PDB file of C-alpha atoms in Angstrom:
ATOM      1  CA  GLY S 130      -3.512 -16.747  -4.347  1.00 85.00           C
ATOM      2  CA  ASP S 131      -0.592 -14.365  -4.609  1.00 90.00           C
ATOM      3  CA  SER S 132       1.151 -13.365  -1.416  1.00 93.00           C
ATOM      4  CA  VAL S 133       4.127 -11.452  -0.077  1.00 96.00           C
ATOM      5  CA  THR S 134       5.973 -12.346   3.112  1.00 96.00           C
ATOM      6  CA  GLN S 135       8.408  -9.987   4.737  1.00 95.00           C
ATOM      7  CA  MET S 136      10.383 -10.162   7.945  1.00 89.00           C
ATOM      8  CA  GLU S 137       8.721  -9.065  11.134  1.00 85.00           C
ATOM      9  CA  GLY S 138       9.879  -5.902  12.795  1.00 87.00           C
ATOM     10  CA  PRO S 139      10.748  -3.706  14.286  1.00 94.00           C
ATOM     11  CA  VAL S 140      14.278  -3.675  13.004  1.00 96.00           C
ATOM     12  CA  THR S 141      16.427  -1.483  15.237  1.00 97.00           C
ATOM     13  CA  LEU S 142      19.827  -0.331  14.019  1.00 97.00           C
ATOM     14  CA  SER S 143      22.460   2.231  14.830  1.00 97.00           C
ATOM     15  CA  GLU S 144      23.256   4.902  12.277  1.00 97.00           C
ATOM     16  CA  GLU S 145      25.621   3.703   9.532  1.00 96.00           C
ATOM     17  CA  ALA S 146      24.748   0.048  10.100  1.00 97.00           C
ATOM     18  CA  PHE S 147      23.964  -2.309   7.222  1.00 98.00           C
ATOM     19  CA  LEU S 148      20.293  -3.001   6.571  1.00 97.00           C
ATOM     20  CA  THR S 149      18.595  -6.065   5.154  1.00 97.00           C
ATOM     21  CA  ILE S 150      14.833  -6.550   5.113  1.00 97.00           C
ATOM     22  CA  ASN S 151      13.846  -9.917   3.694  1.00 97.00           C
ATOM     23  CA  CYS S 152      10.943 -10.329   1.290  1.00 97.00           C
ATOM     24  CA  THR S 153       9.704 -13.429  -0.503  1.00 97.00           C
ATOM     25  CA  TYR S 154       6.677 -13.808  -2.721  1.00 96.00           C
ATOM     26  CA  THR S 155       4.322 -16.425  -4.097  1.00 95.00           C
ATOM     27  CA  ALA S 156       2.753 -15.800  -7.472  1.00 92.00           C
ATOM     28  CA  THR S 157       2.029 -17.510 -10.734  1.00 87.00           C
ATOM     29  CA  GLY S 158       4.244 -16.169 -13.451  1.00 86.00           C
ATOM     30  CA  TYR S 159       6.499 -13.162 -13.154  1.00 87.00           C
ATOM     31  CA  PRO S 160       5.027 -10.132 -11.470  1.00 91.00           C
ATOM     32  CA  SER S 161       6.794  -6.840 -11.022  1.00 92.00           C
ATOM     33  CA  LEU S 162       8.195  -6.347  -7.525  1.00 95.00           C
ATOM     34  CA  PHE S 163       8.289  -3.183  -5.463  1.00 95.00           C
ATOM     35  CA  TRP S 164       9.434  -1.673  -2.222  1.00 96.00           C
ATOM     36  CA  TYR S 165       7.380   1.130  -0.725  1.00 95.00           C
ATOM     37  CA  VAL S 166       8.251   3.336   2.238  1.00 96.00           C
ATOM     38  CA  GLN S 167       5.867   5.107   4.595  1.00 93.00           C
ATOM     39  CA  TYR S 168       7.244   7.907   6.725  1.00 93.00           C
ATOM     40  CA  PRO S 169       5.241   8.962   9.789  1.00 87.00           C
ATOM     41  CA  GLY S 170       2.083  10.855   8.838  1.00 84.00           C
ATOM     42  CA  GLU S 171       2.574  10.369   5.123  1.00 87.00           C
ATOM     43  CA  GLY S 172       1.303   8.082   2.391  1.00 88.00           C
ATOM     44  CA  LEU S 173       3.211   5.214   0.852  1.00 90.00           C
ATOM     45  CA  GLN S 174       5.927   6.257  -1.564  1.00 92.00           C
ATOM     46  CA  LEU S 175       7.489   4.056  -4.195  1.00 92.00           C
ATOM     47  CA  LEU S 176      11.111   3.431  -3.199  1.00 96.00           C
ATOM     48  CA  LEU S 177      12.247   1.109  -5.982  1.00 96.00           C
ATOM     49  CA  LYS S 178      11.024  -1.540  -8.370  1.00 94.00           C
ATOM     50  CA  ALA S 179      12.149  -4.399 -10.602  1.00 95.00           C
ATOM     51  CA  THR S 180      10.127  -5.731 -13.481  1.00 92.00           C
ATOM     52  CA  LYS S 181      11.917  -8.941 -14.410  1.00 91.00           C
ATOM     53  CA  ALA S 182      14.246 -11.590 -13.071  1.00 92.00           C
ATOM     54  CA  ASP S 183      17.765 -10.424 -12.158  1.00 95.00           C
ATOM     55  CA  ASP S 184      16.769  -6.764 -12.388  1.00 95.00           C
ATOM     56  CA  LYS S 185      18.152  -4.605  -9.620  1.00 97.00           C
ATOM     57  CA  GLY S 186      16.097  -1.680  -8.409  1.00 96.00           C
ATOM     58  CA  SER S 187      17.892   1.114  -6.588  1.00 97.00           C
ATOM     59  CA  ASN S 188      17.099   4.494  -5.095  1.00 97.00           C
ATOM     60  CA  LYS S 189      18.464   6.684  -2.266  1.00 95.00           C
ATOM     61  CA  GLY S 190      21.133   4.103  -1.455  1.00 97.00           C
ATOM     62  CA  PHE S 191      18.618   1.269  -1.191  1.00 98.00           C
ATOM     63  CA  GLU S 192      18.699  -1.646  -3.577  1.00 98.00           C
ATOM     64  CA  ALA S 193      16.924  -4.937  -4.181  1.00 98.00           C
ATOM     65  CA  THR S 194      17.423  -7.676  -6.761  1.00 98.00           C
ATOM     66  CA  TYR S 195      14.609  -9.722  -8.287  1.00 97.00           C
ATOM     67  CA  ARG S 196      15.600 -13.349  -7.657  1.00 96.00           C
ATOM     68  CA  LYS S 197      13.332 -15.725  -9.516  1.00 93.00           C
ATOM     69  CA  GLU S 198      15.046 -18.871  -8.262  1.00 94.00           C
ATOM     70  CA  THR S 199      14.441 -17.965  -4.625  1.00 95.00           C
ATOM     71  CA  THR S 200      11.309 -15.854  -5.266  1.00 95.00           C
ATOM     72  CA  SER S 201      12.866 -13.094  -3.235  1.00 97.00           C
ATOM     73  CA  PHE S 202      13.334  -9.326  -3.364  1.00 98.00           C
ATOM     74  CA  HIS S 203      15.355  -8.432  -0.285  1.00 98.00           C
ATOM     75  CA  LEU S 204      15.925  -4.754   0.496  1.00 98.00           C
ATOM     76  CA  GLU S 205      19.444  -3.643   1.425  1.00 98.00           C
ATOM     77  CA  LYS S 206      21.262  -0.455   2.302  1.00 98.00           C
ATOM     78  CA  GLY S 207      24.907  -0.205   3.180  1.00 97.00           C
ATOM     79  CA  SER S 208      24.701   2.595   5.716  1.00 96.00           C
ATOM     80  CA  VAL S 209      21.382   3.656   7.224  1.00 97.00           C
ATOM     81  CA  GLN S 210      20.592   7.117   8.536  1.00 97.00           C
ATOM     82  CA  VAL S 211      18.193   8.279  11.216  1.00 96.00           C
ATOM     83  CA  SER S 212      16.049   9.741   8.437  1.00 96.00           C
ATOM     84  CA  ASP S 213      15.509   6.228   7.032  1.00 97.00           C
ATOM     85  CA  SER S 214      13.329   5.380  10.030  1.00 97.00           C
ATOM     86  CA  ALA S 215       9.983   4.394   8.508  1.00 97.00           C
ATOM     87  CA  VAL S 216       7.810   1.411   7.629  1.00 95.00           C
ATOM     88  CA  TYR S 217       8.867  -0.521   4.532  1.00 97.00           C
ATOM     89  CA  PHE S 218       6.433  -2.573   2.446  1.00 96.00           C
ATOM     90  CA  CYS S 219       7.319  -5.180  -0.141  1.00 97.00           C
ATOM     91  CA  ALA S 220       4.728  -5.630  -2.883  1.00 95.00           C
ATOM     92  CA  LEU S 221       4.011  -7.322  -6.180  1.00 93.00           C
ATOM     93  CA  GLY S 222       1.852  -6.120  -9.030  1.00 90.00           C
ATOM     94  CA  GLY S 223       1.734  -5.075 -12.639  1.00 81.00           C
ATOM     95  CA  GLY S 224      -0.216  -6.426 -15.558  1.00 78.00           C
ATOM     96  CA  SER S 225      -3.155  -8.547 -14.436  1.00 80.00           C
ATOM     97  CA  TYR S 226      -1.882  -8.958 -10.872  1.00 85.00           C
ATOM     98  CA  ILE S 227      -3.945  -7.516  -8.060  1.00 86.00           C
ATOM     99  CA  PRO S 228      -1.594  -5.270  -6.068  1.00 89.00           C
ATOM    100  CA  THR S 229      -0.400  -7.416  -3.143  1.00 93.00           C
ATOM    101  CA  PHE S 230       1.561  -6.094  -0.200  1.00 94.00           C
ATOM    102  CA  GLY S 231       3.424  -7.603   2.716  1.00 95.00           C
ATOM    103  CA  ARG S 232       2.774  -6.726   6.342  1.00 94.00           C
ATOM    104  CA  GLY S 233       5.353  -3.992   6.504  1.00 95.00           C
ATOM    105  CA  THR S 234       8.589  -3.839   8.472  1.00 96.00           C
ATOM    106  CA  SER S 235       9.232  -0.971  10.843  1.00 96.00           C
ATOM    107  CA  LEU S 236      12.802   0.330  10.789  1.00 97.00           C
ATOM    108  CA  ILE S 237      14.127   2.379  13.699  1.00 97.00           C
ATOM    109  CA  VAL S 238      17.550   3.942  13.329  1.00 97.00           C
ATOM    110  CA  HIS S 239      19.246   5.397  16.406  1.00 96.00           C
ATOM    111  CA  PRO S 240      21.930   8.115  16.252  1.00 94.00           C
TER     112      PRO S 240
ATOM    113  CA  GLU T 298       0.495  20.005  -7.371  1.00 64.00           C
ATOM    114  CA  ALA T 299      -1.619  18.703  -4.509  1.00 78.00           C
ATOM    115  CA  GLY T 300      -1.265  15.040  -3.665  1.00 90.00           C
ATOM    116  CA  VAL T 301      -3.933  12.537  -2.772  1.00 94.00           C
ATOM    117  CA  THR T 302      -5.841  13.710   0.259  1.00 95.00           C
ATOM    118  CA  GLN T 303      -8.019  11.728   2.619  1.00 96.00           C
ATOM    119  CA  PHE T 304     -10.524  12.822   5.208  1.00 97.00           C
ATOM    120  CA  PRO T 305     -10.753  12.366   8.086  1.00 97.00           C
ATOM    121  CA  SER T 306      -7.289  11.414   9.231  1.00 95.00           C
ATOM    122  CA  HIS T 307      -8.730   9.603  12.212  1.00 96.00           C
ATOM    123  CA  SER T 308     -12.200   8.339  13.051  1.00 97.00           C
ATOM    124  CA  VAL T 309     -13.367   6.632  16.216  1.00 97.00           C
ATOM    125  CA  ILE T 310     -16.870   5.166  16.162  1.00 97.00           C
ATOM    126  CA  GLU T 311     -18.868   2.581  18.017  1.00 97.00           C
ATOM    127  CA  LYS T 312     -19.843  -0.774  16.641  1.00 96.00           C
ATOM    128  CA  GLY T 313     -23.022  -0.493  14.628  1.00 96.00           C
ATOM    129  CA  GLN T 314     -22.485   3.110  13.584  1.00 97.00           C
ATOM    130  CA  THR T 315     -21.873   4.357  10.068  1.00 97.00           C
ATOM    131  CA  VAL T 316     -18.686   5.996   8.864  1.00 97.00           C
ATOM    132  CA  THR T 317     -17.879   7.593   5.531  1.00 98.00           C
ATOM    133  CA  LEU T 318     -14.310   8.055   4.387  1.00 98.00           C
ATOM    134  CA  ARG T 319     -13.418  10.432   1.612  1.00 98.00           C
ATOM    135  CA  CYS T 320     -10.583  10.432  -0.891  1.00 97.00           C
ATOM    136  CA  ASP T 321      -9.651  13.244  -3.242  1.00 96.00           C
ATOM    137  CA  PRO T 322      -7.313  11.994  -5.947  1.00 95.00           C
ATOM    138  CA  ILE T 323      -4.766  14.025  -7.828  1.00 94.00           C
ATOM    139  CA  SER T 324      -6.552  16.179 -10.369  1.00 92.00           C
ATOM    140  CA  GLY T 325      -6.827  14.452 -13.717  1.00 90.00           C
ATOM    141  CA  HIS T 326      -6.211  10.960 -12.406  1.00 92.00           C
ATOM    142  CA  ASP T 327      -8.857   8.621 -13.776  1.00 91.00           C
ATOM    143  CA  ASN T 328      -7.812   5.634 -11.673  1.00 92.00           C
ATOM    144  CA  LEU T 329      -8.650   5.544  -7.999  1.00 94.00           C
ATOM    145  CA  TYR T 330      -7.929   2.676  -5.623  1.00 95.00           C
ATOM    146  CA  TRP T 331      -8.897   1.834  -2.061  1.00 97.00           C
ATOM    147  CA  TYR T 332      -6.778  -0.351   0.209  1.00 96.00           C
ATOM    148  CA  ARG T 333      -6.994  -1.372   3.839  1.00 96.00           C
ATOM    149  CA  ARG T 334      -4.387  -2.339   6.399  1.00 94.00           C
ATOM    150  CA  VAL T 335      -5.668  -4.077   9.486  1.00 92.00           C
ATOM    151  CA  MET T 336      -3.253  -3.585  12.392  1.00 84.00           C
ATOM    152  CA  GLY T 337      -0.031  -5.474  11.841  1.00 81.00           C
ATOM    153  CA  LYS T 338      -1.254  -7.189   8.694  1.00 89.00           C
ATOM    154  CA  GLU T 339      -0.889  -6.758   4.974  1.00 92.00           C
ATOM    155  CA  ILE T 340      -2.218  -3.861   2.992  1.00 94.00           C
ATOM    156  CA  LYS T 341      -5.138  -5.376   1.097  1.00 95.00           C
ATOM    157  CA  PHE T 342      -6.554  -4.153  -2.178  1.00 94.00           C
ATOM    158  CA  LEU T 343     -10.263  -3.326  -1.909  1.00 96.00           C
ATOM    159  CA  LEU T 344     -11.318  -1.883  -5.247  1.00 94.00           C
ATOM    160  CA  HIS T 345     -10.395   0.101  -8.327  1.00 93.00           C
ATOM    161  CA  PHE T 346     -12.357   2.828 -10.067  1.00 93.00           C
ATOM    162  CA  VAL T 347     -11.771   4.050 -13.579  1.00 91.00           C
ATOM    163  CA  LYS T 348     -13.485   7.400 -13.634  1.00 92.00           C
ATOM    164  CA  GLU T 349     -16.875   6.699 -12.060  1.00 93.00           C
ATOM    165  CA  SER T 350     -16.992   2.996 -12.930  1.00 93.00           C
ATOM    166  CA  LYS T 351     -15.915   0.163 -10.661  1.00 93.00           C
ATOM    167  CA  GLN T 352     -13.294  -1.714 -12.606  1.00 90.00           C
ATOM    168  CA  ASP T 353     -12.566  -4.296  -9.927  1.00 91.00           C
ATOM    169  CA  GLU T 354     -14.188  -4.650  -6.525  1.00 93.00           C
ATOM    170  CA  SER T 355     -12.966  -8.154  -5.808  1.00 92.00           C
ATOM    171  CA  GLY T 356     -11.295  -7.082  -2.581  1.00 93.00           C
ATOM    172  CA  MET T 357     -14.352  -5.594  -0.898  1.00 95.00           C
ATOM    173  CA  PRO T 358     -14.836  -7.682   2.249  1.00 92.00           C
ATOM    174  CA  ASN T 359     -18.657  -7.743   2.375  1.00 92.00           C
ATOM    175  CA  ASN T 360     -21.781  -5.781   1.589  1.00 93.00           C
ATOM    176  CA  ARG T 361     -21.360  -3.498   4.597  1.00 96.00           C
ATOM    177  CA  PHE T 362     -18.825  -1.619   2.478  1.00 97.00           C
ATOM    178  CA  LEU T 363     -20.025   0.719  -0.271  1.00 97.00           C
ATOM    179  CA  ALA T 364     -17.700   2.740  -2.445  1.00 97.00           C
ATOM    180  CA  GLU T 365     -18.816   5.469  -4.790  1.00 97.00           C
ATOM    181  CA  ARG T 366     -17.169   7.894  -7.148  1.00 96.00           C
ATOM    182  CA  THR T 367     -19.876  10.107  -8.523  1.00 85.00           C
ATOM    183  CA  GLY T 368     -18.689  12.293 -11.366  1.00 88.00           C
ATOM    184  CA  GLY T 369     -15.362  10.534 -11.471  1.00 85.00           C
ATOM    185  CA  THR T 370     -13.657  12.925  -9.071  1.00 92.00           C
ATOM    186  CA  TYR T 371     -13.539  12.246  -5.352  1.00 96.00           C
ATOM    187  CA  SER T 372     -14.581   8.918  -3.864  1.00 97.00           C
ATOM    188  CA  THR T 373     -16.288   7.875  -0.664  1.00 98.00           C
ATOM    189  CA  LEU T 374     -16.108   4.587   1.174  1.00 98.00           C
ATOM    190  CA  LYS T 375     -19.003   3.982   3.538  1.00 97.00           C
ATOM    191  CA  VAL T 376     -19.026   1.296   6.193  1.00 97.00           C
ATOM    192  CA  GLN T 377     -22.517   0.540   7.495  1.00 96.00           C
ATOM    193  CA  PRO T 378     -22.863  -0.859  10.093  1.00 96.00           C
ATOM    194  CA  ALA T 379     -19.286  -0.876  11.311  1.00 96.00           C
ATOM    195  CA  GLU T 380     -17.906  -3.935  13.095  1.00 96.00           C
ATOM    196  CA  LEU T 381     -14.858  -4.288  15.338  1.00 96.00           C
ATOM    197  CA  GLU T 382     -12.875  -6.073  12.617  1.00 94.00           C
ATOM    198  CA  ASP T 383     -13.241  -3.070  10.327  1.00 96.00           C
ATOM    199  CA  SER T 384     -10.661  -1.181  12.377  1.00 96.00           C
ATOM    200  CA  GLY T 385      -7.535  -0.356  10.458  1.00 96.00           C
ATOM    201  CA  VAL T 386      -5.992   2.191   8.144  1.00 95.00           C
ATOM    202  CA  TYR T 387      -7.756   2.846   4.850  1.00 97.00           C
ATOM    203  CA  PHE T 388      -5.520   4.085   2.070  1.00 96.00           C
ATOM    204  CA  CYS T 389      -6.535   5.673  -1.172  1.00 96.00           C
ATOM    205  CA  ALA T 390      -4.333   5.932  -4.242  1.00 94.00           C
ATOM    206  CA  SER T 391      -4.723   7.427  -7.682  1.00 93.00           C
ATOM    207  CA  SER T 392      -2.972   7.109 -11.007  1.00 90.00           C
ATOM    208  CA  GLN T 393      -3.157   8.585 -14.457  1.00 85.00           C
ATOM    209  CA  ASP T 394      -2.047   5.679 -16.608  1.00 72.00           C
ATOM    210  CA  LEU T 395      -4.423   3.999 -18.994  1.00 69.00           C
ATOM    211  CA  GLY T 396      -3.120   0.502 -18.392  1.00 62.00           C
ATOM    212  CA  GLY T 397      -5.098  -0.341 -15.286  1.00 61.00           C
ATOM    213  CA  ARG T 398      -3.585  -1.670 -12.108  1.00 67.00           C
ATOM    214  CA  ARG T 399       0.025  -0.623 -12.451  1.00 75.00           C
ATOM    215  CA  LEU T 400       1.376  -0.265  -8.966  1.00 77.00           C
ATOM    216  CA  ASP T 401       4.378   1.928  -9.649  1.00 77.00           C
ATOM    217  CA  THR T 402       2.312   4.809 -10.990  1.00 82.00           C
ATOM    218  CA  GLN T 403      -0.011   4.996  -8.018  1.00 88.00           C
ATOM    219  CA  TYR T 404       0.224   7.953  -5.626  1.00 90.00           C
ATOM    220  CA  PHE T 405      -0.962   7.148  -2.135  1.00 92.00           C
ATOM    221  CA  GLY T 406      -2.746   9.311   0.379  1.00 93.00           C
ATOM    222  CA  PRO T 407      -1.784   9.365   4.069  1.00 92.00           C
ATOM    223  CA  GLY T 408      -4.657   7.099   5.041  1.00 94.00           C
ATOM    224  CA  THR T 409      -7.606   7.288   7.412  1.00 96.00           C
ATOM    225  CA  ARG T 410      -7.190   5.456  10.694  1.00 95.00           C
ATOM    226  CA  LEU T 411     -10.552   3.937  11.645  1.00 97.00           C
ATOM    227  CA  THR T 412     -11.137   2.613  15.138  1.00 97.00           C
ATOM    228  CA  VAL T 413     -14.362   0.759  15.880  1.00 97.00           C
ATOM    229  CA  LEU T 414     -15.074   0.328  19.595  1.00 96.00           C
TER     230      LEU T 414
END
């Protein structure tokens, strides 16, 4: 079946550091890919998405590119802030796909 | 506009007891979804309602889980009897779109943390 694998956390960074959270997927065909963020005490919020190969999703300084050849959708940000501390989930879905999430990666940013 | 709300936020019960979780979707959203995240693992899809009908319940783990959405408004998820492996966070989401399981249009609630002792 479909699956999403993302790097284990927690990821601990200092403010203004560069962030990469790796995500790879297994699916038949070409699903849409997503990154969700969950801040403490809140529900999941859509951070960005890409619907086809080579698309780049971006939002709030985060970006991820849909790479069909490596079945990847890595999340990056050039300079993280303390307020980015949260749990990040990679997911696939759309069309006939059952929404499928990764395990989540906790990000902790220190001042 | 109020978001998706879930009640309770936390529940601690003993093995063998019954627990009922409630989800109130955003007003006017016909689609309602339940998901579960067992500690440290993936968020798993459980089921999808369109109004009061179950569109897809392929993710329901077993017959100890019963979801209902009477009247097509709020939904309940009952676990009876609860087992240790049912512990986790149960998320609800709702969406307005007519196309079914689009993920990017779903609004998630904060989740109910269930602990079975």
